[in-house]
Amino acid sequence: ETGVTQTPRHLVMGMTNKKSLKCEQHLGHNAMYWYKQSAKKPLELMFVYNFKEQTENNSVPSRFSPECPNSSHLFLHLHTLQPEDSALYLCASSQDLGAGQGSVTQYFGPGTRLTVL
Amino acid sequence: QQQVKQSPQSLIVQKGGISIINCAYENTAFDYFPWYQQFPGKGPALLIAIRPDVSEKKEGRFTISFNKSAKQFSLHIMDSQPGDSATYFCAVPSYNTDKLIFGTGTRLQVFP
């Protein structure tokens, strides 16, 4: 399997549930990202990991908890979400962070469509 | 926070027409400007990108034009087709955070 995969593709959860989104990249990249994409809004960068270390957290509420056990896997743990958290959650990877188009070009997964009831 | 201004927000074009989407940036770490295409229910996919040594790059019906002095670049889609209907994002390498900064997106609809 190649590219960036995400599971599940669709998720419906109640506000009291705990769930996790999974992302796996098969590109040998070192940097991974979580984005939130809501209807009629731009891509919102949530978290950035480089070599398994979190390098950026864009003021994301603590009900979203990322985990990066290795350079190929990225998780987003969800708990006590709100209906306004319903969105498409996209994972992306790039070679790493740094100068050069080869480093910064991001490759996206298909996303997880999350609905919070 | 560095911004990338993309316009228009939405675009309706008749089949066979030319679609033009523009982006403007403040600063960039280096001259590399990719465009991403996103179909409904899918993640964005790299469509075409321009490197610093040229002011224009063409791949099939898609052309990027780059104006370094104006800090602007644009995507032209010639002979637009209904299958081109998607959301398009430009991106710029961040000046100080070593990653891509994305524009706000343009929703293109091409009608037969």
mmCIF file of N, CA and C in Angstrom, chain B:
data_model
loop_
_atom_site.group_PDB
_atom_site.id
_atom_site.type_symbol
_atom_site.label_atom_id
_atom_site.label_comp_id
_atom_site.label_asym_id
_atom_site.label_seq_id
_atom_site.Cartn_x
_atom_site.Cartn_y
_atom_site.Cartn_z
ATOM 1 N N GLN B 1 1.489 35.763 12.112
ATOM 2 C CA GLN B 1 1.269 34.560 11.321
ATOM 3 C C GLN B 1 1.245 34.953 9.840
ATOM 4 N N GLN B 2 2.110 34.353 9.060
ATOM 5 C CA GLN B 2 2.165 34.638 7.637
ATOM 6 C C GLN B 2 0.850 34.266 6.984
ATOM 7 N N GLN B 3 0.415 35.080 6.020
ATOM 8 C CA GLN B 3 -0.828 34.806 5.327
ATOM 9 C C GLN B 3 -0.589 34.636 3.845
ATOM 10 N N VAL B 4 -1.435 33.832 3.249
ATOM 11 C CA VAL B 4 -1.450 33.673 1.810
ATOM 12 C C VAL B 4 -2.855 34.045 1.359
ATOM 13 N N LYS B 5 -2.963 35.056 0.537
ATOM 14 C CA LYS B 5 -4.271 35.546 0.098
ATOM 15 C C LYS B 5 -4.609 34.934 -1.253
ATOM 16 N N GLN B 6 -5.707 34.204 -1.286
ATOM 17 C CA GLN B 6 -6.118 33.516 -2.501
ATOM 18 C C GLN B 6 -7.454 34.071 -2.968
ATOM 19 N N SER B 7 -7.577 34.248 -4.268
ATOM 20 C CA SER B 7 -8.832 34.762 -4.832
ATOM 21 C C SER B 7 -9.050 34.199 -6.230
ATOM 22 N N PRO B 8 -10.298 34.081 -6.683
ATOM 23 C CA PRO B 8 -11.512 34.357 -5.911
ATOM 24 C C PRO B 8 -11.838 33.204 -4.972
ATOM 25 N N GLN B 9 -12.820 33.393 -4.134
ATOM 26 C CA GLN B 9 -13.252 32.340 -3.218
ATOM 27 C C GLN B 9 -13.994 31.253 -3.986
ATOM 28 N N SER B 10 -14.753 31.658 -4.991
ATOM 29 C CA SER B 10 -15.445 30.697 -5.839
ATOM 30 C C SER B 10 -15.433 31.216 -7.271
ATOM 31 N N LEU B 11 -15.547 30.263 -8.191
ATOM 32 C CA LEU B 11 -15.415 30.588 -9.607
ATOM 33 C C LEU B 11 -16.311 29.659 -10.417
ATOM 34 N N ILE B 12 -17.105 30.241 -11.278
ATOM 35 C CA ILE B 12 -17.959 29.457 -12.163
ATOM 36 C C ILE B 12 -17.528 29.733 -13.595
ATOM 37 N N VAL B 13 -17.216 28.680 -14.313
ATOM 38 C CA VAL B 13 -16.698 28.794 -15.672
ATOM 39 C C VAL B 13 -17.462 27.836 -16.576
ATOM 40 N N GLN B 14 -17.677 28.270 -17.788
ATOM 41 C CA GLN B 14 -18.323 27.388 -18.761
ATOM 42 C C GLN B 14 -17.278 26.458 -19.370
ATOM 43 N N LYS B 15 -17.704 25.281 -19.727
ATOM 44 C CA LYS B 15 -16.810 24.305 -20.359
ATOM 45 C C LYS B 15 -16.088 24.941 -21.543
ATOM 46 N N GLY B 16 -14.789 24.723 -21.577
ATOM 47 C CA GLY B 16 -13.979 25.284 -22.648
ATOM 48 C C GLY B 16 -13.367 26.637 -22.305
ATOM 49 N N GLY B 17 -13.819 27.232 -21.232
ATOM 50 C CA GLY B 17 -13.318 28.543 -20.828
ATOM 51 C C GLY B 17 -12.007 28.445 -20.060
ATOM 52 N N ILE B 18 -11.483 29.602 -19.679
ATOM 53 C CA ILE B 18 -10.233 29.663 -18.918
ATOM 54 C C ILE B 18 -10.558 29.994 -17.457
ATOM 55 N N SER B 19 -10.012 29.191 -16.556
ATOM 56 C CA SER B 19 -10.173 29.452 -15.121
ATOM 57 C C SER B 19 -8.874 30.048 -14.604
ATOM 58 N N ILE B 20 -8.966 31.128 -13.852
ATOM 59 C CA ILE B 20 -7.774 31.783 -13.319
ATOM 60 C C ILE B 20 -7.942 31.994 -11.820
ATOM 61 N N ILE B 21 -6.975 31.501 -11.077
ATOM 62 C CA ILE B 21 -6.975 31.633 -9.612
ATOM 63 C C ILE B 21 -5.662 32.300 -9.214
ATOM 64 N N ASN B 22 -5.760 33.267 -8.308
ATOM 65 C CA ASN B 22 -4.586 34.054 -7.936
ATOM 66 C C ASN B 22 -4.214 33.888 -6.469
ATOM 67 N N CYS B 23 -2.941 33.995 -6.196
ATOM 68 C CA CYS B 23 -2.452 33.972 -4.814
ATOM 69 C C CYS B 23 -1.387 35.038 -4.630
ATOM 70 N N ALA B 24 -1.395 35.650 -3.446
ATOM 71 C CA ALA B 24 -0.396 36.647 -3.091
ATOM 72 C C ALA B 24 0.173 36.290 -1.730
ATOM 73 N N TYR B 25 1.475 36.526 -1.562
ATOM 74 C CA TYR B 25 2.105 36.161 -0.303
ATOM 75 C C TYR B 25 2.942 37.315 0.216
ATOM 76 N N GLU B 26 3.334 37.224 1.469
ATOM 77 C CA GLU B 26 4.130 38.284 2.090
ATOM 78 C C GLU B 26 5.620 37.977 1.988
ATOM 79 N N ASN B 27 5.986 36.846 2.521
ATOM 80 C CA ASN B 27 7.376 36.416 2.471
ATOM 81 C C ASN B 27 7.406 34.915 2.254
ATOM 82 N N THR B 28 8.497 34.420 1.777
ATOM 83 C CA THR B 28 8.640 32.990 1.610
ATOM 84 C C THR B 28 10.076 32.596 1.878
ATOM 85 N N ALA B 29 10.247 31.388 2.405
ATOM 86 C CA ALA B 29 11.589 30.912 2.706
ATOM 87 C C ALA B 29 12.368 30.659 1.417
ATOM 88 N N PHE B 30 11.694 30.191 0.401
ATOM 89 C CA PHE B 30 12.326 29.946 -0.895
ATOM 90 C C PHE B 30 11.238 29.879 -1.938
ATOM 91 N N ASP B 31 11.617 30.031 -3.192
ATOM 92 C CA ASP B 31 10.644 30.128 -4.276
ATOM 93 C C ASP B 31 10.191 28.754 -4.736
ATOM 94 N N TYR B 32 9.121 28.320 -4.150
ATOM 95 C CA TYR B 32 8.514 27.055 -4.566
ATOM 96 C C TYR B 32 7.042 27.201 -4.288
ATOM 97 N N PHE B 33 6.224 27.094 -5.326
ATOM 98 C CA PHE B 33 4.800 27.413 -5.177
ATOM 99 C C PHE B 33 3.954 26.293 -5.767
ATOM 100 N N PRO B 34 3.445 25.422 -4.904
ATOM 101 C CA PRO B 34 2.601 24.325 -5.386
ATOM 102 C C PRO B 34 1.118 24.693 -5.375
ATOM 103 N N TRP B 35 0.387 24.010 -6.213
ATOM 104 C CA TRP B 35 -1.071 24.080 -6.197
ATOM 105 C C TRP B 35 -1.617 22.686 -5.912
ATOM 106 N N TYR B 36 -2.643 22.668 -5.062
ATOM 107 C CA TYR B 36 -3.291 21.420 -4.718
ATOM 108 C C TYR B 36 -4.735 21.434 -5.234
ATOM 109 N N GLN B 37 -5.212 20.250 -5.595
ATOM 110 C CA GLN B 37 -6.576 20.078 -6.089
ATOM 111 C C GLN B 37 -7.293 19.121 -5.156
ATOM 112 N N GLN B 38 -8.489 19.495 -4.742
ATOM 113 C CA GLN B 38 -9.240 18.642 -3.824
ATOM 114 C C GLN B 38 -10.653 18.421 -4.345
ATOM 115 N N PHE B 39 -10.993 17.148 -4.557
ATOM 116 C CA PHE B 39 -12.344 16.776 -4.941
ATOM 117 C C PHE B 39 -13.162 16.499 -3.673
ATOM 118 N N PRO B 40 -14.472 16.654 -3.762
ATOM 119 C CA PRO B 40 -15.316 16.425 -2.572
ATOM 120 C C PRO B 40 -15.076 15.044 -1.979
ATOM 121 N N GLY B 41 -14.916 14.998 -0.667
ATOM 122 C CA GLY B 41 -14.721 13.735 0.030
ATOM 123 C C GLY B 41 -13.321 13.168 -0.069
ATOM 124 N N LYS B 42 -12.401 13.906 -0.678
ATOM 125 C CA LYS B 42 -11.021 13.442 -0.838
ATOM 126 C C LYS B 42 -10.066 14.422 -0.175
ATOM 127 N N GLY B 43 -8.846 13.976 0.050
ATOM 128 C CA GLY B 43 -7.824 14.885 0.537
ATOM 129 C C GLY B 43 -7.213 15.676 -0.608
ATOM 130 N N PRO B 44 -6.610 16.824 -0.328
ATOM 131 C CA PRO B 44 -5.935 17.592 -1.382
ATOM 132 C C PRO B 44 -4.799 16.785 -2.004
ATOM 133 N N ALA B 45 -4.610 16.949 -3.288
ATOM 134 C CA ALA B 45 -3.543 16.255 -4.002
ATOM 135 C C ALA B 45 -2.710 17.275 -4.766
ATOM 136 N N LEU B 46 -1.404 17.086 -4.757
ATOM 137 C CA LEU B 46 -0.514 17.991 -5.482
ATOM 138 C C LEU B 46 -0.851 17.962 -6.965
ATOM 139 N N LEU B 47 -1.108 19.134 -7.527
ATOM 140 C CA LEU B 47 -1.499 19.238 -8.933
ATOM 141 C C LEU B 47 -0.320 19.651 -9.803
ATOM 142 N N ILE B 48 0.309 20.746 -9.447
ATOM 143 C CA ILE B 48 1.418 21.298 -10.220
ATOM 144 C C ILE B 48 2.180 22.254 -9.306
ATOM 145 N N ALA B 49 3.462 22.403 -9.543
ATOM 146 C CA ALA B 49 4.272 23.297 -8.723
ATOM 147 C C ALA B 49 5.315 23.986 -9.605
ATOM 148 N N ILE B 50 5.708 25.187 -9.198
ATOM 149 C CA ILE B 50 6.709 25.932 -9.947
ATOM 150 C C ILE B 50 7.945 26.119 -9.087
ATOM 151 N N ARG B 51 9.100 26.041 -9.697
ATOM 152 C CA ARG B 51 10.376 26.193 -9.017
ATOM 153 C C ARG B 51 10.951 27.575 -9.293
ATOM 154 N N PRO B 52 11.977 27.980 -8.582
ATOM 155 C CA PRO B 52 12.444 29.372 -8.627
ATOM 156 C C PRO B 52 13.111 29.791 -9.925
ATOM 157 N N ASP B 53 13.526 28.845 -10.736
ATOM 158 C CA ASP B 53 14.312 29.249 -11.889
ATOM 159 C C ASP B 53 13.472 29.585 -13.122
ATOM 160 N N VAL B 54 12.152 29.483 -13.006
ATOM 161 C CA VAL B 54 11.284 29.812 -14.135
ATOM 162 C C VAL B 54 10.137 30.700 -13.670
ATOM 163 N N SER B 55 9.567 31.458 -14.603
ATOM 164 C CA SER B 55 8.430 32.320 -14.254
ATOM 165 C C SER B 55 7.113 31.713 -14.705
ATOM 166 N N GLU B 56 7.200 30.614 -15.428
ATOM 167 C CA GLU B 56 5.981 29.963 -15.883
ATOM 168 C C GLU B 56 6.242 28.480 -16.060
ATOM 169 N N LYS B 57 5.244 27.684 -15.693
ATOM 170 C CA LYS B 57 5.343 26.239 -15.888
ATOM 171 C C LYS B 57 4.010 25.733 -16.405
ATOM 172 N N LYS B 58 4.083 24.896 -17.418
ATOM 173 C CA LYS B 58 2.867 24.385 -18.040
ATOM 174 C C LYS B 58 2.876 22.871 -18.016
ATOM 175 N N GLU B 59 1.761 22.294 -17.590
ATOM 176 C CA GLU B 59 1.582 20.849 -17.633
ATOM 177 C C GLU B 59 0.187 20.589 -18.185
ATOM 178 N N GLY B 60 0.165 20.222 -19.452
ATOM 179 C CA GLY B 60 -1.129 19.984 -20.084
ATOM 180 C C GLY B 60 -1.954 21.259 -20.116
ATOM 181 N N ARG B 61 -3.139 21.219 -19.566
ATOM 182 C CA ARG B 61 -4.011 22.393 -19.571
ATOM 183 C C ARG B 61 -3.761 23.330 -18.386
ATOM 184 N N PHE B 62 -2.854 22.930 -17.500
ATOM 185 C CA PHE B 62 -2.605 23.706 -16.279
ATOM 186 C C PHE B 62 -1.291 24.487 -16.415
ATOM 187 N N THR B 63 -1.346 25.780 -16.070
ATOM 188 C CA THR B 63 -0.166 26.641 -16.149
ATOM 189 C C THR B 63 -0.066 27.468 -14.879
ATOM 190 N N ILE B 64 1.144 27.520 -14.316
ATOM 191 C CA ILE B 64 1.421 28.428 -13.203
ATOM 192 C C ILE B 64 2.241 29.583 -13.755
ATOM 193 N N SER B 65 1.826 30.801 -13.383
ATOM 194 C CA SER B 65 2.604 31.992 -13.690
ATOM 195 C C SER B 65 3.052 32.624 -12.389
ATOM 196 N N PHE B 66 4.290 33.097 -12.363
ATOM 197 C CA PHE B 66 4.889 33.587 -11.132
ATOM 198 C C PHE B 66 5.476 34.977 -11.364
ATOM 199 N N ASN B 67 5.090 35.930 -10.525
ATOM 200 C CA ASN B 67 5.613 37.288 -10.582
ATOM 201 C C ASN B 67 6.320 37.572 -9.268
ATOM 202 N N LYS B 68 7.641 37.414 -9.277
ATOM 203 C CA LYS B 68 8.381 37.506 -8.025
ATOM 204 C C LYS B 68 8.337 38.909 -7.433
ATOM 205 N N SER B 69 8.466 39.922 -8.257
ATOM 206 C CA SER B 69 8.497 41.289 -7.734
ATOM 207 C C SER B 69 7.171 41.670 -7.083
ATOM 208 N N ALA B 70 6.084 41.156 -7.615
ATOM 209 C CA ALA B 70 4.760 41.440 -7.053
ATOM 210 C C ALA B 70 4.378 40.455 -5.960
ATOM 211 N N LYS B 71 5.174 39.429 -5.767
ATOM 212 C CA LYS B 71 4.879 38.374 -4.792
ATOM 213 C C LYS B 71 3.505 37.761 -5.067
ATOM 214 N N GLN B 72 3.296 37.429 -6.329
ATOM 215 C CA GLN B 72 2.030 36.831 -6.734
ATOM 216 C C GLN B 72 2.286 35.664 -7.671
ATOM 217 N N PHE B 73 1.388 34.704 -7.646
ATOM 218 C CA PHE B 73 1.429 33.637 -8.622
ATOM 219 C C PHE B 73 -0.001 33.180 -8.880
ATOM 220 N N SER B 74 -0.196 32.589 -10.032
ATOM 221 C CA SER B 74 -1.552 32.241 -10.423
ATOM 222 C C SER B 74 -1.593 30.888 -11.124
ATOM 223 N N LEU B 75 -2.761 30.290 -11.087
ATOM 224 C CA LEU B 75 -3.038 29.033 -11.780
ATOM 225 C C LEU B 75 -4.037 29.316 -12.891
ATOM 226 N N HIS B 76 -3.672 28.901 -14.100
ATOM 227 C CA HIS B 76 -4.573 29.025 -15.243
ATOM 228 C C HIS B 76 -4.965 27.624 -15.690
ATOM 229 N N ILE B 77 -6.240 27.406 -15.856
ATOM 230 C CA ILE B 77 -6.731 26.140 -16.391
ATOM 231 C C ILE B 77 -7.364 26.444 -17.743
ATOM 232 N N MET B 78 -6.699 25.994 -18.783
ATOM 233 C CA MET B 78 -7.192 26.228 -20.146
ATOM 234 C C MET B 78 -8.222 25.161 -20.504
ATOM 235 N N ASP B 79 -9.141 25.517 -21.400
ATOM 236 C CA ASP B 79 -10.140 24.550 -21.870
ATOM 237 C C ASP B 79 -10.750 23.808 -20.675
ATOM 238 N N SER B 80 -11.248 24.551 -19.723
ATOM 239 C CA SER B 80 -11.777 23.971 -18.481
ATOM 240 C C SER B 80 -12.855 22.927 -18.769
ATOM 241 N N GLN B 81 -12.817 21.848 -17.995
ATOM 242 C CA GLN B 81 -13.740 20.730 -18.169
ATOM 243 C C GLN B 81 -14.541 20.499 -16.886
ATOM 244 N N PRO B 82 -15.726 19.925 -17.002
ATOM 245 C CA PRO B 82 -16.512 19.626 -15.795
ATOM 246 C C PRO B 82 -15.729 18.800 -14.769
ATOM 247 N N GLY B 83 -14.851 17.947 -15.249
ATOM 248 C CA GLY B 83 -14.029 17.139 -14.352
ATOM 249 C C GLY B 83 -13.008 17.943 -13.564
ATOM 250 N N ASP B 84 -12.814 19.209 -13.936
ATOM 251 C CA ASP B 84 -11.915 20.088 -13.190
ATOM 252 C C ASP B 84 -12.611 20.701 -11.979
ATOM 253 N N SER B 85 -13.900 20.504 -11.879
ATOM 254 C CA SER B 85 -14.663 21.070 -10.759
ATOM 255 C C SER B 85 -14.130 20.500 -9.453
ATOM 256 N N ALA B 86 -13.584 21.365 -8.633
ATOM 257 C CA ALA B 86 -12.916 20.959 -7.396
ATOM 258 C C ALA B 86 -12.558 22.231 -6.632
ATOM 259 N N THR B 87 -11.948 22.047 -5.478
ATOM 260 C CA THR B 87 -11.400 23.176 -4.730
ATOM 261 C C THR B 87 -9.898 23.196 -4.923
ATOM 262 N N TYR B 88 -9.356 24.362 -5.200
ATOM 263 C CA TYR B 88 -7.932 24.509 -5.470
ATOM 264 C C TYR B 88 -7.281 25.354 -4.371
ATOM 265 N N PHE B 89 -6.142 24.870 -3.898
ATOM 266 C CA PHE B 89 -5.394 25.573 -2.863
ATOM 267 C C PHE B 89 -3.998 25.907 -3.377
ATOM 268 N N CYS B 90 -3.566 27.143 -3.164
ATOM 269 C CA CYS B 90 -2.163 27.460 -3.394
ATOM 270 C C CYS B 90 -1.421 27.293 -2.066
ATOM 271 N N ALA B 91 -0.125 27.241 -2.121
ATOM 272 C CA ALA B 91 0.664 27.101 -0.898
ATOM 273 C C ALA B 91 2.012 27.789 -1.085
ATOM 274 N N VAL B 92 2.567 28.237 0.040
ATOM 275 C CA VAL B 92 3.836 28.967 0.036
ATOM 276 C C VAL B 92 4.693 28.438 1.179
ATOM 277 N N PRO B 93 5.980 28.212 0.968
ATOM 278 C CA PRO B 93 6.841 27.796 2.080
ATOM 279 C C PRO B 93 6.927 28.905 3.122
ATOM 280 N N SER B 94 6.603 28.575 4.349
ATOM 281 C CA SER B 94 6.614 29.573 5.404
ATOM 282 C C SER B 94 7.994 30.178 5.587
ATOM 283 N N TYR B 95 8.013 31.459 5.879
ATOM 284 C CA TYR B 95 9.286 32.170 6.018
ATOM 285 C C TYR B 95 10.047 31.731 7.257
ATOM 286 N N ASN B 96 9.317 31.358 8.298
ATOM 287 C CA ASN B 96 10.021 31.089 9.552
ATOM 288 C C ASN B 96 9.642 29.783 10.243
ATOM 289 N N THR B 97 8.802 28.979 9.629
ATOM 290 C CA THR B 97 8.401 27.743 10.310
ATOM 291 C C THR B 97 8.625 26.503 9.461
ATOM 292 N N ASP B 98 9.289 26.669 8.319
ATOM 293 C CA ASP B 98 9.715 25.505 7.549
ATOM 294 C C ASP B 98 8.597 24.560 7.150
ATOM 295 N N LYS B 99 7.458 25.092 6.800
ATOM 296 C CA LYS B 99 6.400 24.245 6.281
ATOM 297 C C LYS B 99 5.559 25.063 5.317
ATOM 298 N N LEU B 100 4.654 24.382 4.612
ATOM 299 C CA LEU B 100 3.783 25.070 3.669
ATOM 300 C C LEU B 100 2.648 25.795 4.400
ATOM 301 N N ILE B 101 2.358 26.986 3.930
ATOM 302 C CA ILE B 101 1.192 27.733 4.371
ATOM 303 C C ILE B 101 0.195 27.722 3.218
ATOM 304 N N PHE B 102 -1.036 27.312 3.484
ATOM 305 C CA PHE B 102 -2.020 27.157 2.422
ATOM 306 C C PHE B 102 -2.924 28.381 2.315
ATOM 307 N N GLY B 103 -3.340 28.658 1.087
ATOM 308 C CA GLY B 103 -4.344 29.675 0.845
ATOM 309 C C GLY B 103 -5.703 29.187 1.309
ATOM 310 N N THR B 104 -6.692 30.044 1.206
ATOM 311 C CA THR B 104 -8.021 29.755 1.731
ATOM 312 C C THR B 104 -8.857 28.886 0.799
ATOM 313 N N GLY B 105 -8.390 28.662 -0.412
ATOM 314 C CA GLY B 105 -9.090 27.769 -1.329
ATOM 315 C C GLY B 105 -10.026 28.497 -2.275
ATOM 316 N N THR B 106 -10.155 27.948 -3.483
ATOM 317 C CA THR B 106 -11.093 28.452 -4.486
ATOM 318 C C THR B 106 -11.925 27.292 -4.981
ATOM 319 N N ARG B 107 -13.232 27.442 -4.847
ATOM 320 C CA ARG B 107 -14.110 26.394 -5.347
ATOM 321 C C ARG B 107 -14.450 26.687 -6.800
ATOM 322 N N LEU B 108 -13.999 25.801 -7.673
ATOM 323 C CA LEU B 108 -14.236 25.951 -9.112
ATOM 324 C C LEU B 108 -15.361 25.028 -9.554
ATOM 325 N N GLN B 109 -16.301 25.605 -10.271
ATOM 326 C CA GLN B 109 -17.374 24.813 -10.881
ATOM 327 C C GLN B 109 -17.359 25.080 -12.378
ATOM 328 N N VAL B 110 -17.247 24.010 -13.147
ATOM 329 C CA VAL B 110 -17.242 24.109 -14.598
ATOM 330 C C VAL B 110 -18.521 23.466 -15.114
ATOM 331 N N PHE B 111 -19.324 24.266 -15.800
ATOM 332 C CA PHE B 111 -20.597 23.773 -16.302
ATOM 333 C C PHE B 111 -20.505 23.453 -17.791
ATOM 334 N N PRO B 112 -21.192 22.371 -18.201
ATOM 335 C CA PRO B 112 -21.158 21.970 -19.610
ATOM 336 C C PRO B 112 -21.741 23.039 -20.531
#
